[in-house]
mmCIF file of C-alpha atoms and ligand atoms in Angstrom:
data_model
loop_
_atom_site.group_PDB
_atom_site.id
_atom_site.type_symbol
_atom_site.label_atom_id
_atom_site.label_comp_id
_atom_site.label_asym_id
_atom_site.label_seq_id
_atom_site.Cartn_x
_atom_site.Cartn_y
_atom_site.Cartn_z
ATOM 1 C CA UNK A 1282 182.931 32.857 331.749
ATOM 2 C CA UNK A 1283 186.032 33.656 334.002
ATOM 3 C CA UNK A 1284 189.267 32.614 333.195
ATOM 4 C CA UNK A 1285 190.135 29.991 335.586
ATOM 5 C CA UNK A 1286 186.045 28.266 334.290
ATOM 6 C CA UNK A 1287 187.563 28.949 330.670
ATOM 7 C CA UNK A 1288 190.869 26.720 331.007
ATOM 8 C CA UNK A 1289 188.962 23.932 332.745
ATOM 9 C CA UNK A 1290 186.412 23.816 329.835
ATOM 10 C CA UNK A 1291 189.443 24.210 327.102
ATOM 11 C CA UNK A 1292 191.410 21.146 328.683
ATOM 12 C CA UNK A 1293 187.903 19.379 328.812
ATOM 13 C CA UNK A 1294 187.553 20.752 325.105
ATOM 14 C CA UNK A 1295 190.539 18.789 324.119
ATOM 15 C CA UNK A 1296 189.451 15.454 326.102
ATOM 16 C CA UNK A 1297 186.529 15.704 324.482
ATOM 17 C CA UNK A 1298 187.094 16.562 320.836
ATOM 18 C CA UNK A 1299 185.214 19.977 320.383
ATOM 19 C CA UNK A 1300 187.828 21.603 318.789
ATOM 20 C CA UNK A 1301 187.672 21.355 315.108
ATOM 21 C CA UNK A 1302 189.455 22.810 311.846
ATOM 22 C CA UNK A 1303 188.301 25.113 309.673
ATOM 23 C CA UNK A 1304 189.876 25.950 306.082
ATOM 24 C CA UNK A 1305 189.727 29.418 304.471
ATOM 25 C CA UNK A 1306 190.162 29.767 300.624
ATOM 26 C CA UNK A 1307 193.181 32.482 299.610
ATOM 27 C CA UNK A 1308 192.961 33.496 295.745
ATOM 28 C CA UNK A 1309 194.727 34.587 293.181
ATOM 29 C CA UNK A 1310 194.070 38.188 292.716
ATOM 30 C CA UNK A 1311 194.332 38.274 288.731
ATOM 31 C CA UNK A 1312 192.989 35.245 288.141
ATOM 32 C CA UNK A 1313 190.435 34.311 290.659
ATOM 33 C CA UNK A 1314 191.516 31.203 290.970
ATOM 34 C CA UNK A 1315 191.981 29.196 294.313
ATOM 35 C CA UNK A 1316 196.091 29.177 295.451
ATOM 36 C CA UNK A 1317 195.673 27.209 298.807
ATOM 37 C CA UNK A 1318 194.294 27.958 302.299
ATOM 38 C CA UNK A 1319 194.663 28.849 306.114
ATOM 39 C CA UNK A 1320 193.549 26.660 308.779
ATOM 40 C CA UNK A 1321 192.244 28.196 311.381
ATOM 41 C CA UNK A 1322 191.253 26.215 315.020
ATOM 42 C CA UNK A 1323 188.029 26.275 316.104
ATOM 43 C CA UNK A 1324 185.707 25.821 319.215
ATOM 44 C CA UNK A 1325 182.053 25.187 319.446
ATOM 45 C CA UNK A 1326 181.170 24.253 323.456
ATOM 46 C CA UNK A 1327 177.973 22.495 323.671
ATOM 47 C CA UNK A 1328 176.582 24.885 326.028
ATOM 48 C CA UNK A 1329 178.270 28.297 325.728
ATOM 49 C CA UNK A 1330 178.265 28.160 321.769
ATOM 50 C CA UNK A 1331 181.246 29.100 319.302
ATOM 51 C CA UNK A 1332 184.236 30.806 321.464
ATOM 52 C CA UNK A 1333 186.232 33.087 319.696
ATOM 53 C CA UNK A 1334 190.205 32.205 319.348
ATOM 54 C CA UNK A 1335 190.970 35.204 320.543
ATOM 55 C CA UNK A 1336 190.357 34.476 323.588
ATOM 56 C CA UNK A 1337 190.958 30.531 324.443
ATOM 57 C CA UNK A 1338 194.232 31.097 322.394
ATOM 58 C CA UNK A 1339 195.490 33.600 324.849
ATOM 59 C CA UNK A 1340 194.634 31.585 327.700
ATOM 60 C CA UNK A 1341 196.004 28.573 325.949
ATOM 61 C CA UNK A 1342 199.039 30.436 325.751
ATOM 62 C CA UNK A 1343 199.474 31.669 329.721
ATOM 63 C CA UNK A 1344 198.577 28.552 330.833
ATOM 64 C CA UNK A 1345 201.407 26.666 328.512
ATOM 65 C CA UNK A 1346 199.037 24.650 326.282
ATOM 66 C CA UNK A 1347 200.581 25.992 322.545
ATOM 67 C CA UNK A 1348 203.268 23.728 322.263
ATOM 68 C CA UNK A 1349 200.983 21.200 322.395
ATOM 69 C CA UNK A 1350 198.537 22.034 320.951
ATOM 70 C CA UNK A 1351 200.785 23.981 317.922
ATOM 71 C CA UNK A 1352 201.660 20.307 317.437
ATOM 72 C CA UNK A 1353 198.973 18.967 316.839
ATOM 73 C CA UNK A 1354 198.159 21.798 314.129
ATOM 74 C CA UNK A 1355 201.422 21.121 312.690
ATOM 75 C CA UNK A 1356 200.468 17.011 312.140
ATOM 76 C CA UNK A 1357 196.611 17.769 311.290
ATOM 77 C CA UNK A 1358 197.136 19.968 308.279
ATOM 78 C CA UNK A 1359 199.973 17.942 306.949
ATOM 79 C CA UNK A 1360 198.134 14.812 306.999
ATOM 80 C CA UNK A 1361 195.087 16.353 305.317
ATOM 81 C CA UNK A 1362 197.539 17.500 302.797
ATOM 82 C CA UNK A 1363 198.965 13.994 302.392
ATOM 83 C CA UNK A 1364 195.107 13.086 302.193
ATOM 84 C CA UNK A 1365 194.017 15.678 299.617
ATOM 85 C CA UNK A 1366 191.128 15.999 301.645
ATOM 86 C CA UNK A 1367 192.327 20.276 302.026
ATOM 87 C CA UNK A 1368 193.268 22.918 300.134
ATOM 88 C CA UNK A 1369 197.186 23.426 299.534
ATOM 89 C CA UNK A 1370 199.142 25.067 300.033
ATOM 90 C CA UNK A 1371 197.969 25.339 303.678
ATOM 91 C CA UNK A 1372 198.893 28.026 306.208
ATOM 92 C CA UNK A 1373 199.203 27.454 309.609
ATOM 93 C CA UNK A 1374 199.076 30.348 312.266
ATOM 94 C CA UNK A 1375 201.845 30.383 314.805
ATOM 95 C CA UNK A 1376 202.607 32.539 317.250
ATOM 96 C CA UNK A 1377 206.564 33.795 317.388
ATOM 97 C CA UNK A 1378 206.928 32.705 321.462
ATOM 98 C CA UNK A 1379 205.931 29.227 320.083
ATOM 99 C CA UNK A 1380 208.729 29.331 317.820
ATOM 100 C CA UNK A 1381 211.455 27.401 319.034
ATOM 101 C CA UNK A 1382 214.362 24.557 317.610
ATOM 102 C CA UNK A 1383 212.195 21.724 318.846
ATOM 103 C CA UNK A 1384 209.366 23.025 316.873
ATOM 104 C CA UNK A 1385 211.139 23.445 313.963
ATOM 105 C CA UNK A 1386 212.972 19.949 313.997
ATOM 106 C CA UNK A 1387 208.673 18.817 314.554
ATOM 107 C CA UNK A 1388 207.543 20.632 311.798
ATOM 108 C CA UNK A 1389 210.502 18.978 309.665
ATOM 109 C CA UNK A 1390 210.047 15.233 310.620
ATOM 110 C CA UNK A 1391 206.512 15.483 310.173
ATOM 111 C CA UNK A 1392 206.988 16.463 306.508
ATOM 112 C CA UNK A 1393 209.393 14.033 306.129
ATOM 113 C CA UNK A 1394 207.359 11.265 308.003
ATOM 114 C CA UNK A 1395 204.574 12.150 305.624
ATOM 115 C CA UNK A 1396 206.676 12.316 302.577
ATOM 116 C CA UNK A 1397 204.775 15.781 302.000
ATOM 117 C CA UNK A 1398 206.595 19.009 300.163
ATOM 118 C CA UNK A 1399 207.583 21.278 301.945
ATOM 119 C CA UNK A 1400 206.785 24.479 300.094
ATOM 120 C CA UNK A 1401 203.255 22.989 301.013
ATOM 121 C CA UNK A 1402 203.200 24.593 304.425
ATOM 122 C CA UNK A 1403 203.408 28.467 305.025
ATOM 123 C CA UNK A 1404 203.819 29.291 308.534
ATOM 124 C CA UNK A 1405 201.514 32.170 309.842
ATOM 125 C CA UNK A 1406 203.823 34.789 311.702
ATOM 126 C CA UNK A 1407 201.978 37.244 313.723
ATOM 127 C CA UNK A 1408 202.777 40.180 315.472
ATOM 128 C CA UNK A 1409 203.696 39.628 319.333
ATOM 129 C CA UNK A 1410 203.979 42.612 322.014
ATOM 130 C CA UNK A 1411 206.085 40.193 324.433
ATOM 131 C CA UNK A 1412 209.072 39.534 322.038
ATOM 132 C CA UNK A 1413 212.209 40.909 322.838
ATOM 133 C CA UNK A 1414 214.851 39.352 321.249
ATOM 134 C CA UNK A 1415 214.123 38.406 317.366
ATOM 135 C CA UNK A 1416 217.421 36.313 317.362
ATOM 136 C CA UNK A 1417 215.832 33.046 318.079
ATOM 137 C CA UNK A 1418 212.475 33.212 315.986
ATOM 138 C CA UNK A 1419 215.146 35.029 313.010
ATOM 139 C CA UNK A 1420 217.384 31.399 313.605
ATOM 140 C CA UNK A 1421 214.229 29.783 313.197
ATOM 141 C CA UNK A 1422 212.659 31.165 310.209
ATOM 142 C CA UNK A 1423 215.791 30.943 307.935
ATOM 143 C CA UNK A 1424 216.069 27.367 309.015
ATOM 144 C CA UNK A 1425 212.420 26.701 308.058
ATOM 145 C CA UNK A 1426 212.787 28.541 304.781
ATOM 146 C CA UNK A 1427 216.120 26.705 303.768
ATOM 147 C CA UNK A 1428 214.103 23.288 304.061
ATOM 148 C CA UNK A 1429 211.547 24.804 302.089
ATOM 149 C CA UNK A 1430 208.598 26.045 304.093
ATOM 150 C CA UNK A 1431 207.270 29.669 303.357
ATOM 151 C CA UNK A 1432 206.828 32.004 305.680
ATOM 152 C CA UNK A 1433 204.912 34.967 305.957
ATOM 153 C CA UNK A 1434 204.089 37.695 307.892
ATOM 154 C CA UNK A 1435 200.371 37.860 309.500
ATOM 155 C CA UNK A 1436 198.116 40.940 310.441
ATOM 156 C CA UNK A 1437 200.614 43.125 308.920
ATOM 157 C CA UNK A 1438 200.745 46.680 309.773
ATOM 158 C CA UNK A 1439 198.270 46.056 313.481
ATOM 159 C CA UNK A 1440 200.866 45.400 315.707
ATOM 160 C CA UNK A 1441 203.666 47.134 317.351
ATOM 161 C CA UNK A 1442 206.727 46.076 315.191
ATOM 162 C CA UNK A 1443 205.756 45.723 311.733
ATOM 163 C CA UNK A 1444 208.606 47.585 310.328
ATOM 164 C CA UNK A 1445 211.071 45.760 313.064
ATOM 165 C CA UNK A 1446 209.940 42.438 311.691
ATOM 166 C CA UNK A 1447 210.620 43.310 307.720
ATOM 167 C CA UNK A 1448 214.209 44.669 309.025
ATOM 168 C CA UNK A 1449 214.843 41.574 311.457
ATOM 169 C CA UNK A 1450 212.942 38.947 309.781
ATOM 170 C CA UNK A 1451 213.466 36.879 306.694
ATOM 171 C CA UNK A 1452 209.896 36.242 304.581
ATOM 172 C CA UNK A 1453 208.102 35.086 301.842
ATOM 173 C CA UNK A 1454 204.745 37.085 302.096
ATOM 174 C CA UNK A 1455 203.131 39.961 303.957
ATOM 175 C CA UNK A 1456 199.518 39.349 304.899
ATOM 176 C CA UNK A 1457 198.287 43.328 305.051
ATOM 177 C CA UNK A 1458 195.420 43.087 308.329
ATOM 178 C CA UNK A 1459 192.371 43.347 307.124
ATOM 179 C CA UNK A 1460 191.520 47.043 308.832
ATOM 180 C CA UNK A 1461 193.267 48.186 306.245
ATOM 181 C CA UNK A 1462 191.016 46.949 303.675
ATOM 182 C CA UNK A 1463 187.952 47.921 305.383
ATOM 183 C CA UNK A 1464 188.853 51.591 306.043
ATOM 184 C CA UNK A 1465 190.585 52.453 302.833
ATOM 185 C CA UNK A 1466 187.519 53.454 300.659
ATOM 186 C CA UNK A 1467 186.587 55.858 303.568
ATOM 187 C CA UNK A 1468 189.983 56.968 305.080
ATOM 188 C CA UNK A 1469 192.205 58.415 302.939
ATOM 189 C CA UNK A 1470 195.349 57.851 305.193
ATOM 190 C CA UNK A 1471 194.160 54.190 305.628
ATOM 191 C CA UNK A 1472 194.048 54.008 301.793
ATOM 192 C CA UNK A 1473 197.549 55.779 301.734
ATOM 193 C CA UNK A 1474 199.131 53.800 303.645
ATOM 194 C CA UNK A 1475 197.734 50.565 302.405
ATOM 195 C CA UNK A 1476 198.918 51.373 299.257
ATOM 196 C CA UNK A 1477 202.333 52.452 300.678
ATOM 197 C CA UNK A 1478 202.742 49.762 302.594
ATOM 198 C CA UNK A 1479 202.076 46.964 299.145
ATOM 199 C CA UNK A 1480 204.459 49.170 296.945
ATOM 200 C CA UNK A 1481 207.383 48.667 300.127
ATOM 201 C CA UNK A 1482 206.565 44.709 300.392
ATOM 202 C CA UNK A 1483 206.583 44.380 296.767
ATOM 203 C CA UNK A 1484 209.853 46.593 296.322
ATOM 204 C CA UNK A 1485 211.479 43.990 298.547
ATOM 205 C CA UNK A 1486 210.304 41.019 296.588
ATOM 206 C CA UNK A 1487 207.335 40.092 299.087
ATOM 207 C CA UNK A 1488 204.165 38.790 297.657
ATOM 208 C CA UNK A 1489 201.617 40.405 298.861
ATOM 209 C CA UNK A 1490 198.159 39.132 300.469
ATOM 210 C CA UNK A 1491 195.350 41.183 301.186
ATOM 211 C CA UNK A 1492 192.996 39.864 304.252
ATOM 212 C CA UNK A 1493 189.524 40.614 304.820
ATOM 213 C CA UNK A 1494 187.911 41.465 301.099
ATOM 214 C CA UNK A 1495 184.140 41.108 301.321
ATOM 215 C CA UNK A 1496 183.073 43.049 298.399
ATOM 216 C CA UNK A 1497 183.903 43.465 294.588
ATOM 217 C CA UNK A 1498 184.715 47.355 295.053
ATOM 218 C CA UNK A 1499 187.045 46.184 297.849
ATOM 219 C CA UNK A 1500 188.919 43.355 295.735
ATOM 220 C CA UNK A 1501 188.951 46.008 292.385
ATOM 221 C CA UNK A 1502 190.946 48.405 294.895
ATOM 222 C CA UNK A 1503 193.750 45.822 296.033
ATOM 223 C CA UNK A 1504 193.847 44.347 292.892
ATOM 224 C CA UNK A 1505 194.771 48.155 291.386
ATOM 225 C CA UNK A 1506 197.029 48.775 293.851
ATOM 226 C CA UNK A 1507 198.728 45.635 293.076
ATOM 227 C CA UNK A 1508 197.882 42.354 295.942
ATOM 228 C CA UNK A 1509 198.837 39.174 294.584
ATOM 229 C CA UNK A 1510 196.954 36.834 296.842
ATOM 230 C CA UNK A 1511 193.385 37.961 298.613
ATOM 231 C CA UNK A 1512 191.450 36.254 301.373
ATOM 232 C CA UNK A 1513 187.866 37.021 302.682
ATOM 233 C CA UNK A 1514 184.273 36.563 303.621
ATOM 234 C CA UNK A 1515 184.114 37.607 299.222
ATOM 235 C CA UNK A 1516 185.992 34.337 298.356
ATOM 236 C CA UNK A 1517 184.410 32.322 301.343
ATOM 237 C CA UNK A 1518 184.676 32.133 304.681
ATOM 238 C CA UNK A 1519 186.351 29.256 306.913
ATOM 239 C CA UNK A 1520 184.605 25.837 306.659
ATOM 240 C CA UNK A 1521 184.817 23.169 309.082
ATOM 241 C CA UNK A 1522 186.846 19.996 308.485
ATOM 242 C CA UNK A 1523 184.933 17.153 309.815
ATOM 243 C CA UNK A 1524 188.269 15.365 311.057
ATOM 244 C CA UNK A 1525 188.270 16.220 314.323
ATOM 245 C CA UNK A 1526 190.436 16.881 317.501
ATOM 246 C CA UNK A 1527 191.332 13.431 318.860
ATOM 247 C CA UNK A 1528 194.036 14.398 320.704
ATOM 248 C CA UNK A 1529 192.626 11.490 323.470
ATOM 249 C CA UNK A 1530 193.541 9.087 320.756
ATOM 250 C CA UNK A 1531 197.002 10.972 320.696
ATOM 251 C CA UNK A 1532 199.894 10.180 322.386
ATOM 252 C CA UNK A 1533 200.657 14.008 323.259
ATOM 253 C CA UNK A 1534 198.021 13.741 324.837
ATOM 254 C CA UNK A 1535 199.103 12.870 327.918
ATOM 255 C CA UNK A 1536 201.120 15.977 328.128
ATOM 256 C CA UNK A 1537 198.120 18.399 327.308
ATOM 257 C CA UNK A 1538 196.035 16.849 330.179
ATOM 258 C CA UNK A 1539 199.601 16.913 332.578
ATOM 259 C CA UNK A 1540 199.682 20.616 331.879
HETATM 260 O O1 G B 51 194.643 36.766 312.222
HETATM 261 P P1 G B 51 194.120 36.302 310.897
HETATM 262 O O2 G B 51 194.190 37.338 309.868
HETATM 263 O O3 G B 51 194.722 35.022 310.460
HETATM 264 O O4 G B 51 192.583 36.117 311.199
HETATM 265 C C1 G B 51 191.746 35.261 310.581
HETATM 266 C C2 G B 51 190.395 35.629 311.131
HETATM 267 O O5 G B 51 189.799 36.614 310.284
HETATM 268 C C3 G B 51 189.459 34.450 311.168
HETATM 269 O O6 G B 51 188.865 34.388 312.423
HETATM 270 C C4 G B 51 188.449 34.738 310.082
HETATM 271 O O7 G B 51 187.191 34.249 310.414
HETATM 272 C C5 G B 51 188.469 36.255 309.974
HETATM 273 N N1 G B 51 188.147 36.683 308.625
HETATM 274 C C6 G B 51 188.523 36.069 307.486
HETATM 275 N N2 G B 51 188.050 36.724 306.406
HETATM 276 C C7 G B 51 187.358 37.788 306.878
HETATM 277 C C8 G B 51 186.627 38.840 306.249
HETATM 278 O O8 G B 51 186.493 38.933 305.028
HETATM 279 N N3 G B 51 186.077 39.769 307.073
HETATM 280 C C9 G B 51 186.177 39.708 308.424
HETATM 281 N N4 G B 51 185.584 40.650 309.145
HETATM 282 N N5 G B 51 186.861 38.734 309.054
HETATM 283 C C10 G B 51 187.431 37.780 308.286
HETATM 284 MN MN1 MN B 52 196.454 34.180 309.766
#
């Protein structure tokens, strides 16, 4: 499908409630036990099938539909942790350009609306080519983290800035991409600097999460070179929440169709 088809069919996606949430489980490395989760958006069209984030989210993005729709994230997986109906803590993936003082004042009158803690949320910070200045999104994060929400630093290692970001940036967790995981029992240099790159978070008080484990020899390596937290296909892989987007039902809304 061509771009211009694509955003026609995501803004009819919205009207029409075929996005959904799913829920991955993230575990305790030592103990194998359950810690929380990341909510992840997704979209199943009724005649093109599942369409993969990466794509819709960058058009979502040019076409100015993430502050909306970042909103609506931001309400759904507090309320489901006001429900209990999710796991929590719950992550939420945001993208630094969204990151901005009228998000964060959002993100803090929601939790307060919903009389929900805090240190229930972690915000999902990934790598962005088309950041600049890391002034605003550094303003942002310590005032996030002073009311209590942890933060932590997606995809780590894939981008263009990692190292920029642990200088600039102030965090709870880094979440080590999952390539990492997946090449080190092959690739000695991707097992060297996995390991390198755990021992540097941990040596700056970081905990550290390992993404994409889908086998036992896989979670025995991070767990020896020290992870805290793992997530992956091993554990389980994102389910659906039946709750759906009703953004029609929403008074946003009117501002995602507007757009
Ligand atoms: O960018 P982030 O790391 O948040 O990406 C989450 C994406 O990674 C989701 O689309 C999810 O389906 C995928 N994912 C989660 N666990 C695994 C895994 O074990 N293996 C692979 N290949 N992908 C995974
Ligand atoms: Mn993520």
């Amino acid at each position: 499908m061509l771009e211009h088809g694509l955003v026609h069919e995501l803004r009819l996606a919205i009207l029409t409630s075929q996005l959904q949430v799913a829920v991955q489980p993230k575990v305790d490395i030592s103990t194998l036990r359950v810690i929380g989760g990341e909510v992840l958006l997704r979209w199943h069209h009724p005649k093109f099938g599942f369409i993969s984030a990466e794509r819709w989210i960058t058009i979502a993005e040019s076409h100015g539909l993430m502050p909306q729709l970042n909103r609506w994230l931001v309400s759904q997986a507090i309320s489901l942790i006001k429900k209990g109906t999710t796991l929590s803590p719950l992550s939420i993936n945001i993208s630094p350009t969204s990151l901005d003082n009228q998000f964060v004042h959002f993100l803090i009158q929601e939790l307060k609306h919903y009389q929900v803690d805090p240190s229930l949320i972690e915000l999902e910070i990934t790598e962005s080519t088309n950041v600049e200045n890391l002034s605003m999104i550094s303003h942002c994060l310590r005032v996030l983290r002073k009311n209590g929400v942890m933060i932590s630093l997606d995809d780590f290692g894939s981008g263009y800035s990692s190292m920029r970001y642990l200088v600039e940036l102030e965090v709870d967790k880094l979440k080590i991409d999952k390539s990492f995981i997946h090449k080190a029992e092959t690739n000695k240099n991707a097992y060297l600097v996995l390991k390198k790159m755990i021992d540097l978070g941990k040596e700056i008080n970081l905990k550290i999460l390992c993404e994409g484990i889908e086998t036992i020899p896989q979670l025995d390596l991070v767990k020896t070179l020290g992870a805290d937290e793992g997530q992956g296909y091993y554990f389980g892989k994102p389910e659906l929440i039946k709750d759906q987007l009703k953004l029609a039902l929403n008074s946003q809304n009117s501002l995602l169709i507007a757009v």
